[in-house]
Coordinates of C-alpha atoms in Angstrom, one line a residue:
M1 CA 72.2 -131.5 -129.2
A2 CA 71.7 -129.5 -132.4
L3 CA 74.1 -126.6 -131.8
Q4 CA 74.9 -123.9 -134.4
C5 CA 77.7 -121.3 -134.8
G6 CA 77.4 -118.6 -137.4
I7 CA 80.4 -117.2 -139.3
V8 CA 80.0 -113.5 -139.7
G9 CA 82.0 -110.6 -141.0
L10 CA 82.3 -107.9 -143.6
P11 CA 82.6 -109.0 -147.3
N12 CA 86.0 -110.2 -148.4
V13 CA 87.4 -110.9 -144.9
G14 CA 87.8 -114.7 -145.5
K15 CA 84.5 -116.1 -144.2
S16 CA 83.7 -118.2 -147.2
T17 CA 87.3 -119.4 -147.6
L18 CA 87.3 -120.6 -144.0
F19 CA 83.9 -122.3 -144.5
N20 CA 85.2 -124.1 -147.6
C21 CA 88.2 -125.2 -145.6
L22 CA 85.9 -126.6 -142.9
S23 CA 84.0 -128.4 -145.6
N24 CA 87.2 -130.3 -146.4
A25 CA 87.8 -131.2 -142.7
K26 CA 87.1 -134.9 -143.7
A27 CA 90.5 -134.8 -145.5
Q28 CA 92.4 -134.1 -142.4
A29 CA 91.6 -137.4 -140.7
A30 CA 89.2 -140.2 -141.2
N31 CA 87.4 -139.4 -138.0
F32 CA 86.4 -135.9 -139.0
P33 CA 83.8 -136.1 -141.7
F34 CA 81.7 -133.2 -143.1
C35 CA 78.4 -133.3 -144.8
T36 CA 76.5 -130.5 -146.5
I37 CA 72.9 -129.9 -145.4
E38 CA 72.3 -126.8 -147.4
P39 CA 74.7 -124.7 -149.6
N40 CA 75.8 -122.6 -146.6
I41 CA 75.3 -125.0 -143.6
G42 CA 77.6 -127.8 -142.7
V43 CA 77.7 -130.4 -139.9
I44 CA 81.3 -130.7 -138.7
T45 CA 82.6 -133.1 -136.2
V46 CA 84.5 -131.9 -133.1
P47 CA 88.0 -133.2 -133.3
D48 CA 88.7 -135.3 -130.2
E49 CA 91.8 -137.4 -130.0
R50 CA 90.4 -139.2 -126.9
M51 CA 88.0 -141.2 -129.2
T52 CA 90.8 -142.6 -131.2
K53 CA 92.6 -143.7 -128.0
L54 CA 89.4 -145.4 -126.6
A55 CA 88.9 -147.2 -129.9
E56 CA 92.4 -148.7 -129.7
F57 CA 91.4 -150.6 -126.6
V58 CA 87.7 -151.2 -127.2
L59 CA 87.9 -152.1 -130.9
P60 CA 84.4 -151.0 -131.6
Q61 CA 82.5 -151.6 -134.9
R62 CA 82.2 -147.9 -135.4
I63 CA 83.2 -144.5 -133.9
V64 CA 80.5 -141.8 -133.7
P65 CA 81.9 -138.3 -132.9
T66 CA 79.9 -135.3 -131.7
T67 CA 79.1 -132.4 -134.1
I68 CA 78.4 -128.7 -134.4
E69 CA 76.6 -126.9 -137.3
I70 CA 78.6 -124.1 -138.9
V71 CA 76.7 -121.5 -141.0
D72 CA 78.3 -119.2 -143.5
I73 CA 76.2 -116.1 -143.1
A74 CA 76.0 -113.4 -145.8
G75 CA 78.5 -110.5 -145.5
L76 CA 77.3 -107.5 -143.6
V77 CA 77.2 -103.9 -144.7
K78 CA 76.5 -100.6 -142.9
G79 CA 72.8 -100.1 -142.4
A80 CA 72.0 -103.9 -142.1
S81 CA 69.9 -103.1 -139.0
K82 CA 67.6 -101.1 -141.2
G83 CA 67.5 -103.7 -144.0
E84 CA 70.4 -102.5 -146.2
G85 CA 72.1 -105.1 -148.4
L86 CA 71.2 -108.5 -147.1
G87 CA 70.7 -107.1 -143.6
N88 CA 67.4 -108.7 -142.8
Q89 CA 68.6 -112.1 -144.0
F90 CA 71.9 -111.7 -142.2
L91 CA 70.3 -110.7 -138.9
G92 CA 67.7 -113.4 -139.1
N93 CA 70.4 -116.1 -139.7
I94 CA 72.4 -114.8 -136.7
R95 CA 69.3 -114.9 -134.4
A96 CA 69.0 -118.7 -135.2
T97 CA 72.5 -119.5 -134.1
D98 CA 73.8 -120.3 -130.6
A99 CA 77.1 -118.4 -130.9
I100 CA 78.9 -116.1 -133.3
I101 CA 82.3 -116.6 -135.0
H102 CA 83.3 -113.1 -136.1
V103 CA 85.9 -113.1 -138.8
I104 CA 88.1 -110.0 -139.0
R105 CA 90.6 -109.2 -141.7
C106 CA 94.0 -108.7 -140.1
F107 CA 96.3 -108.8 -143.2
D108 CA 97.4 -106.5 -145.9
N109 CA 97.1 -107.5 -149.5
D110 CA 96.6 -105.1 -152.4
N111 CA 95.1 -107.9 -154.5
V112 CA 92.2 -108.4 -152.1
I113 CA 89.9 -105.4 -152.1
H114 CA 88.6 -104.2 -148.8
V115 CA 84.9 -103.1 -148.9
D116 CA 85.8 -99.9 -147.1
G117 CA 89.0 -99.1 -149.0
N118 CA 91.7 -100.0 -146.4
V119 CA 92.5 -102.5 -143.7
N120 CA 91.2 -101.4 -140.2
P121 CA 90.2 -104.3 -138.0
L122 CA 88.9 -102.2 -135.2
R123 CA 86.6 -100.2 -137.6
D124 CA 85.4 -103.5 -139.1
K125 CA 84.6 -105.0 -135.8
E126 CA 82.7 -101.9 -134.7
I127 CA 80.6 -101.9 -137.9
I128 CA 79.2 -105.3 -137.1
D129 CA 78.9 -104.6 -133.4
T130 CA 77.0 -101.4 -134.1
E131 CA 74.6 -103.1 -136.6
L132 CA 73.8 -105.8 -134.1
Q133 CA 73.5 -103.4 -131.2
L134 CA 71.1 -101.2 -133.2
K135 CA 68.9 -104.1 -134.1
D136 CA 68.9 -105.2 -130.4
L137 CA 68.1 -101.6 -129.3
D138 CA 65.1 -101.6 -131.6
T139 CA 63.9 -104.9 -130.1
V140 CA 64.4 -103.7 -126.6
E141 CA 62.7 -100.4 -127.1
K142 CA 59.6 -102.0 -128.6
R143 CA 59.3 -104.5 -125.9
L144 CA 59.9 -101.9 -123.2
V145 CA 57.0 -99.8 -124.4
K146 CA 54.7 -102.9 -124.1
V147 CA 56.0 -104.1 -120.8
S148 CA 56.0 -100.7 -119.1
K149 CA 52.3 -100.4 -119.8
Q150 CA 51.7 -103.9 -118.3
A151 CA 53.8 -103.0 -115.2
K152 CA 51.8 -99.8 -114.6
V153 CA 48.3 -101.0 -115.4
G154 CA 48.3 -104.5 -114.0
N155 CA 50.7 -104.0 -111.1
D156 CA 52.5 -107.2 -112.2
P157 CA 55.7 -107.7 -110.2
L158 CA 57.3 -109.8 -113.0
A159 CA 56.5 -107.1 -115.6
K160 CA 58.2 -104.6 -113.3
K161 CA 61.3 -106.8 -113.2
E162 CA 61.3 -107.2 -116.9
A163 CA 60.9 -103.4 -117.4
D164 CA 63.8 -102.7 -115.1
L165 CA 66.0 -105.2 -117.0
L166 CA 64.9 -103.8 -120.4
Q167 CA 65.8 -100.3 -119.2
R168 CA 69.3 -101.5 -118.2
L169 CA 69.7 -103.1 -121.6
K170 CA 68.5 -100.0 -123.4
E171 CA 71.1 -97.8 -121.5
T172 CA 73.9 -100.3 -122.3
L173 CA 73.1 -100.5 -126.0
E174 CA 72.7 -96.8 -126.3
S175 CA 76.2 -96.4 -124.8
G176 CA 77.6 -98.5 -127.7
K177 CA 78.1 -101.7 -125.7
S178 CA 76.7 -105.2 -126.4
A179 CA 74.0 -106.7 -124.3
R180 CA 76.3 -109.5 -123.1
V181 CA 78.0 -107.1 -120.7
V182 CA 74.7 -106.9 -118.7
I183 CA 74.9 -109.7 -116.1
P184 CA 71.6 -111.3 -115.1
Q185 CA 71.0 -110.8 -111.3
N186 CA 68.8 -113.8 -110.7
E187 CA 67.0 -116.8 -112.3
D188 CA 64.1 -114.7 -113.5
E189 CA 66.5 -112.4 -115.4
K190 CA 68.3 -115.4 -116.9
K191 CA 65.0 -116.7 -118.3
L192 CA 64.1 -113.2 -119.6
F193 CA 67.4 -112.9 -121.3
A194 CA 66.8 -116.2 -123.1
D195 CA 63.3 -115.0 -124.1
F196 CA 64.5 -111.7 -125.5
Q197 CA 66.8 -113.6 -128.1
L198 CA 69.0 -110.6 -128.4
L199 CA 71.8 -110.8 -131.0
T200 CA 74.5 -109.3 -128.8
T201 CA 73.9 -111.7 -125.9
K202 CA 75.3 -114.5 -127.9
P203 CA 78.8 -115.7 -127.0
V204 CA 81.4 -114.5 -129.6
L205 CA 84.7 -115.8 -130.9
Y206 CA 86.8 -113.2 -132.7
L207 CA 88.7 -114.9 -135.5
C208 CA 91.7 -112.9 -136.8
N209 CA 92.5 -113.9 -140.4
V210 CA 96.2 -113.2 -140.8
D211 CA 98.9 -113.7 -143.4
E212 CA 101.3 -116.7 -143.4
Q213 CA 104.0 -114.8 -141.6
S214 CA 101.7 -113.9 -138.7
V215 CA 99.9 -117.2 -138.1
V216 CA 102.1 -118.3 -135.1
T217 CA 102.9 -115.0 -133.4
G218 CA 100.1 -112.7 -134.6
N219 CA 100.6 -109.1 -135.7
A220 CA 99.8 -105.5 -134.8
Y221 CA 96.3 -105.9 -136.1
V222 CA 95.7 -108.8 -133.8
D223 CA 97.0 -106.9 -130.9
I224 CA 94.4 -104.1 -131.6
I225 CA 91.6 -106.6 -131.5
K226 CA 92.8 -108.3 -128.3
E227 CA 93.0 -104.9 -126.6
A228 CA 89.5 -104.0 -127.9
V229 CA 87.8 -107.1 -126.6
K230 CA 89.7 -107.6 -123.3
N231 CA 86.5 -106.7 -121.3
E232 CA 84.1 -108.7 -123.4
N233 CA 84.7 -112.2 -122.0
A234 CA 85.4 -113.3 -125.6
E235 CA 88.1 -115.5 -127.1
V236 CA 90.5 -114.4 -129.9
L237 CA 91.8 -117.0 -132.3
I238 CA 94.5 -116.5 -134.9
I239 CA 94.1 -118.3 -138.2
S240 CA 95.2 -117.9 -141.9
A241 CA 92.5 -118.7 -144.4
A242 CA 95.1 -118.9 -147.1
I243 CA 97.1 -121.5 -145.2
E244 CA 94.0 -123.5 -144.4
S245 CA 93.1 -123.4 -148.1
D246 CA 96.5 -124.8 -149.0
I247 CA 96.2 -127.6 -146.3
A248 CA 92.8 -128.5 -147.6
E249 CA 94.2 -129.2 -151.1
L250 CA 96.8 -131.7 -149.8
E251 CA 95.5 -135.2 -150.1
S252 CA 97.6 -137.3 -147.6
Y253 CA 97.7 -136.9 -143.8
E254 CA 101.5 -137.1 -143.9
D255 CA 101.7 -134.2 -146.4
K256 CA 99.5 -132.1 -144.2
Q257 CA 101.6 -132.8 -141.1
A258 CA 104.8 -132.0 -142.9
F259 CA 103.3 -128.8 -144.2
L260 CA 102.2 -127.8 -140.7
M261 CA 105.6 -128.6 -139.2
D262 CA 107.3 -126.4 -141.8
L263 CA 105.0 -123.5 -140.6
G264 CA 105.6 -124.2 -136.9
L265 CA 102.0 -125.4 -136.3
T266 CA 100.8 -128.5 -134.5
E267 CA 97.4 -128.9 -136.1
P268 CA 95.2 -127.2 -138.7
G269 CA 93.7 -123.9 -137.7
V270 CA 90.2 -125.2 -138.6
N271 CA 90.6 -127.9 -135.9
K272 CA 91.4 -125.2 -133.4
L273 CA 88.4 -123.2 -134.6
I274 CA 86.0 -126.2 -134.2
K275 CA 87.3 -126.9 -130.7
S276 CA 87.1 -123.2 -129.7
A277 CA 83.5 -123.0 -131.0
Y278 CA 82.7 -126.0 -128.8
K279 CA 84.3 -124.4 -125.8
L280 CA 82.6 -121.1 -126.6
L281 CA 79.2 -122.8 -126.2
N282 CA 80.2 -124.1 -122.7
L283 CA 80.0 -127.7 -123.9
I284 CA 81.7 -130.8 -122.7
T285 CA 81.8 -134.4 -124.0
Y286 CA 81.2 -137.7 -122.3
F287 CA 81.6 -141.1 -123.9
T288 CA 79.9 -144.4 -124.1
A289 CA 82.2 -147.2 -125.1
G290 CA 81.4 -150.8 -126.1
V291 CA 82.1 -153.3 -128.9
L292 CA 79.2 -151.9 -131.0
E293 CA 80.5 -148.3 -130.9
V294 CA 82.5 -145.7 -129.1
R295 CA 80.4 -142.5 -129.1
A296 CA 80.8 -138.9 -128.0
W297 CA 77.8 -137.1 -126.4
T298 CA 77.5 -133.3 -126.2
I299 CA 76.2 -131.7 -123.0
T300 CA 76.3 -128.4 -121.3
N301 CA 79.0 -128.0 -118.7
G302 CA 77.4 -128.3 -115.2
W303 CA 74.7 -130.9 -116.2
K304 CA 74.0 -133.7 -113.7
A305 CA 73.9 -137.4 -114.6
P306 CA 70.1 -137.7 -115.4
Q307 CA 70.3 -134.6 -117.7
A308 CA 73.4 -136.1 -119.4
A309 CA 71.5 -139.4 -119.9
S310 CA 68.6 -137.6 -121.6
V311 CA 70.7 -136.9 -124.7
I312 CA 70.8 -140.6 -125.3
H313 CA 67.1 -141.1 -124.7
T314 CA 64.5 -139.3 -122.6
D315 CA 63.6 -142.6 -120.9
F316 CA 67.2 -142.7 -119.5
E317 CA 66.4 -139.5 -117.5
K318 CA 62.9 -140.5 -116.5
G319 CA 63.9 -143.8 -115.1
F320 CA 67.4 -142.9 -114.0
I321 CA 68.7 -145.2 -111.2
R322 CA 72.5 -144.7 -111.3
A323 CA 75.5 -144.0 -113.5
E324 CA 78.6 -146.1 -113.7
V325 CA 81.5 -143.7 -114.4
I326 CA 85.1 -144.3 -115.5
K327 CA 87.5 -141.4 -115.7
Y328 CA 89.2 -141.2 -119.1
Q329 CA 92.7 -141.4 -117.7
D330 CA 91.8 -144.5 -115.7
F331 CA 90.5 -146.2 -118.8
I332 CA 93.7 -145.4 -120.7
Q333 CA 95.8 -146.6 -117.8
Y334 CA 94.0 -149.9 -117.3
K335 CA 93.1 -150.5 -120.9
S336 CA 89.6 -152.1 -120.4
E337 CA 86.4 -151.7 -118.4
N338 CA 87.0 -155.0 -116.6
A339 CA 90.5 -154.0 -115.5
V340 CA 89.2 -150.6 -114.3
K341 CA 86.5 -152.5 -112.2
E342 CA 89.2 -154.8 -110.7
A343 CA 91.3 -151.8 -109.7
G344 CA 88.3 -150.3 -107.9
K345 CA 88.3 -147.3 -110.2
M346 CA 84.7 -147.4 -111.4
G347 CA 82.5 -144.9 -109.7
I348 CA 78.8 -145.5 -108.9
E349 CA 77.1 -142.1 -109.0
G350 CA 73.6 -140.9 -108.3
K351 CA 71.3 -138.1 -109.5
E352 CA 73.4 -135.3 -108.1
Y353 CA 76.6 -136.3 -109.9
L354 CA 78.0 -133.5 -112.0
V355 CA 79.3 -135.1 -115.3
Q356 CA 82.9 -134.2 -116.1
D357 CA 84.5 -133.7 -119.5
G358 CA 85.8 -137.1 -120.7
D359 CA 83.8 -139.3 -118.4
I360 CA 83.0 -142.7 -119.8
M361 CA 79.5 -143.5 -118.6
H362 CA 77.0 -146.4 -118.5
F363 CA 73.5 -145.6 -117.3
R364 CA 71.1 -147.9 -115.3
F365 CA 67.5 -147.0 -115.6
N366 CA 64.0 -148.4 -115.3
V367 CA 60.8 -147.2 -116.9

């Protein structure tokens, strides 16, 4: 699944520094490579310690992790919704992403100029929120004019439903709220939401960029952001771009771990960021494990076995017969597929099986 998160924020909040740290993720462990597709797009592996554990027992020829694309999007300025600065490019790039990582400056430093003169994370957040909301409002209003005519002239019940939903969205956006707070009432509305491609319906992770002293506990700026987003169903993550930059410059894994321990951290912030982005997209991982490879496969949480099989090959879904499923903890306990079978711990599942995060699966199919 080609999934993409866009890193957004005002100029000079640490977006590019974080992106550059992500570009060095390969230095953190051999299993976490990074390759550049374009100057501002990277394919980054999702850190998953379970793959290393599985490989210890399976001894495969290769390990293939799952990935997410991260895009460093141009800094936003006021008026972007009307094309100011790089507004059109910025908003177009966001529209192409599946989720938004919103970087907010939450540190004081006289040597780093703030585009608006002083540090105010709530104002910074609201600038970007407002520009996205204004762009969505423009989209909704134009569509509402067209659909309202169809609903009146053609007596189309679906057009009436769409017009009602657009009106709710219009009122929400005009009140200064993002479209994601409007909850689809049925399957028709869910499909319409996807069709609208509104910027503020995308899931968002607020990334508070703090100084070294605040990376473990946070600070007053972080508290302001947490309070502001408490009703948005969004996650807040604390990270220090300066620390991540220092970690990226260290060559050995041992040096990185020692540096992290001195700071009271258990893993690099970029690892947490990648995992949080994966979670933000409501994704889970299942594995296939054999002597040729141990491989991670990305699916949406809630998918059934045939859907999960389709990410390997569409024929797997078309000709699905059954899935042989081993729970990750059972594999670790018994140390091999044969031992799991002998213990009676392998499940034989049909088309209605909901795949769980960490399942080790083998599909039987016939086409």
